[in-house]
Amino acid sequence: MWLRLVLAALPFAFFLGAVPWVNRTEPYVLGLPFFLFWLSLSIVLTSVCMAAVYRLDPANREEES
């Protein structure tokens, strides 16, 4: 259960916890200002974490026949 909680809290920390440190325009990553790249990466990370939480939740497992 603790792994699901950590995975669910990770996007929150990634989005809001690091904003004071990544709120800048330099350097450019993939042609994007760093902050915009960080937010785009956060969206992808959130999707991955939520998919992992869904897979780890015992209520979402199919019953074995």
PDB file of C-alpha atoms in Angstrom:
ATOM      1  CA  MET A   1       0.000   0.000   0.000  1.00  0.00           C
ATOM      2  CA  TRP A   2       2.844   2.410   0.778  1.00  0.00           C
ATOM      3  CA  LEU A   3       4.164   2.050  -2.780  1.00  0.00           C
ATOM      4  CA  ARG A   4       0.806   3.155  -4.199  1.00  0.00           C
ATOM      5  CA  LEU A   5       0.777   6.171  -1.880  1.00  0.00           C
ATOM      6  CA  VAL A   6       4.301   7.166  -2.869  1.00  0.00           C
ATOM      7  CA  LEU A   7       3.493   6.789  -6.555  1.00  0.00           C
ATOM      8  CA  ALA A   8       0.354   8.881  -6.118  1.00  0.00           C
ATOM      9  CA  ALA A   9       2.225  11.639  -4.243  1.00  0.00           C
ATOM     10  CA  LEU A  10       5.166  11.786  -6.652  1.00  0.00           C
ATOM     11  CA  PRO A  11       3.380  13.815  -9.374  1.00  0.00           C
ATOM     12  CA  PHE A  12       2.190  16.328  -6.784  1.00  0.00           C
ATOM     13  CA  ALA A  13       5.743  16.831  -5.572  1.00  0.00           C
ATOM     14  CA  PHE A  14       7.025  16.935  -9.132  1.00  0.00           C
ATOM     15  CA  PHE A  15       4.480  19.590 -10.176  1.00  0.00           C
ATOM     16  CA  LEU A  16       4.432  21.873  -7.148  1.00  0.00           C
ATOM     17  CA  GLY A  17       7.376  21.014  -4.967  1.00  0.00           C
ATOM     18  CA  ALA A  18      10.061  21.813  -7.492  1.00  0.00           C
ATOM     19  CA  VAL A  19       8.570  24.973  -9.014  1.00  0.00           C
ATOM     20  CA  PRO A  20      10.785  27.400  -7.058  1.00  0.00           C
ATOM     21  CA  TRP A  21      13.881  25.634  -8.386  1.00  0.00           C
ATOM     22  CA  VAL A  22      12.827  25.153 -12.007  1.00  0.00           C
ATOM     23  CA  ASN A  23      11.082  28.493 -12.615  1.00  0.00           C
ATOM     24  CA  ARG A  24      13.516  29.816 -15.203  1.00  0.00           C
ATOM     25  CA  THR A  25      13.761  30.060 -18.963  1.00  0.00           C
ATOM     26  CA  GLU A  26      17.387  29.038 -19.442  1.00  0.00           C
ATOM     27  CA  PRO A  27      18.483  26.390 -20.469  1.00  0.00           C
ATOM     28  CA  TYR A  28      16.339  25.376 -23.392  1.00  0.00           C
ATOM     29  CA  VAL A  29      15.504  21.671 -23.566  1.00  0.00           C
ATOM     30  CA  LEU A  30      14.168  20.311 -26.856  1.00  0.00           C
ATOM     31  CA  GLY A  31      13.527  23.888 -27.965  1.00  0.00           C
ATOM     32  CA  LEU A  32      11.348  24.645 -24.923  1.00  0.00           C
ATOM     33  CA  PRO A  33      12.147  26.884 -21.977  1.00  0.00           C
ATOM     34  CA  PHE A  34      13.132  24.760 -19.010  1.00  0.00           C
ATOM     35  CA  PHE A  35       9.933  25.438 -17.029  1.00  0.00           C
ATOM     36  CA  LEU A  36       7.677  24.465 -19.944  1.00  0.00           C
ATOM     37  CA  PHE A  37       9.737  21.302 -20.485  1.00  0.00           C
ATOM     38  CA  TRP A  38       9.405  20.525 -16.751  1.00  0.00           C
ATOM     39  CA  LEU A  39       5.610  20.848 -16.887  1.00  0.00           C
ATOM     40  CA  SER A  40       5.420  18.657 -20.000  1.00  0.00           C
ATOM     41  CA  LEU A  41       7.577  16.043 -18.309  1.00  0.00           C
ATOM     42  CA  SER A  42       5.326  16.254 -15.243  1.00  0.00           C
ATOM     43  CA  ILE A  43       2.272  15.392 -17.326  1.00  0.00           C
ATOM     44  CA  VAL A  44       3.982  12.308 -18.737  1.00  0.00           C
ATOM     45  CA  LEU A  45       5.235  11.287 -15.283  1.00  0.00           C
ATOM     46  CA  THR A  46       1.738  11.679 -13.832  1.00  0.00           C
ATOM     47  CA  SER A  47       0.306   9.342 -16.466  1.00  0.00           C
ATOM     48  CA  VAL A  48       2.971   6.726 -15.782  1.00  0.00           C
ATOM     49  CA  CYS A  49       2.517   6.942 -12.008  1.00  0.00           C
ATOM     50  CA  MET A  50      -1.271   6.702 -12.181  1.00  0.00           C
ATOM     51  CA  ALA A  51      -1.044   3.705 -14.515  1.00  0.00           C
ATOM     52  CA  ALA A  52       1.285   2.020 -12.020  1.00  0.00           C
ATOM     53  CA  VAL A  53      -1.081   2.801  -9.131  1.00  0.00           C
ATOM     54  CA  TYR A  54      -3.967   1.326 -11.118  1.00  0.00           C
ATOM     55  CA  ARG A  55      -1.982  -1.850 -11.842  1.00  0.00           C
ATOM     56  CA  LEU A  56      -0.880  -2.240  -8.204  1.00  0.00           C
ATOM     57  CA  ASP A  57      -4.378  -1.776  -6.755  1.00  0.00           C
ATOM     58  CA  PRO A  58      -5.781  -5.192  -5.817  1.00  0.00           C
ATOM     59  CA  ALA A  59      -9.352  -4.020  -6.532  1.00  0.00           C
ATOM     60  CA  ASN A  60      -8.468  -3.666 -10.235  1.00  0.00           C
ATOM     61  CA  ARG A  61      -7.080  -7.162 -10.688  1.00  0.00           C
ATOM     62  CA  GLU A  62      -9.190  -9.642 -12.563  1.00  0.00           C
ATOM     63  CA  GLU A  63     -10.420 -12.682 -10.695  1.00  0.00           C
ATOM     64  CA  GLU A  64      -8.605 -15.847 -11.652  1.00  0.00           C
ATOM     65  CA  SER A  65     -10.936 -18.469 -13.109  1.00  0.00           C
TER      66      SER A  65
END
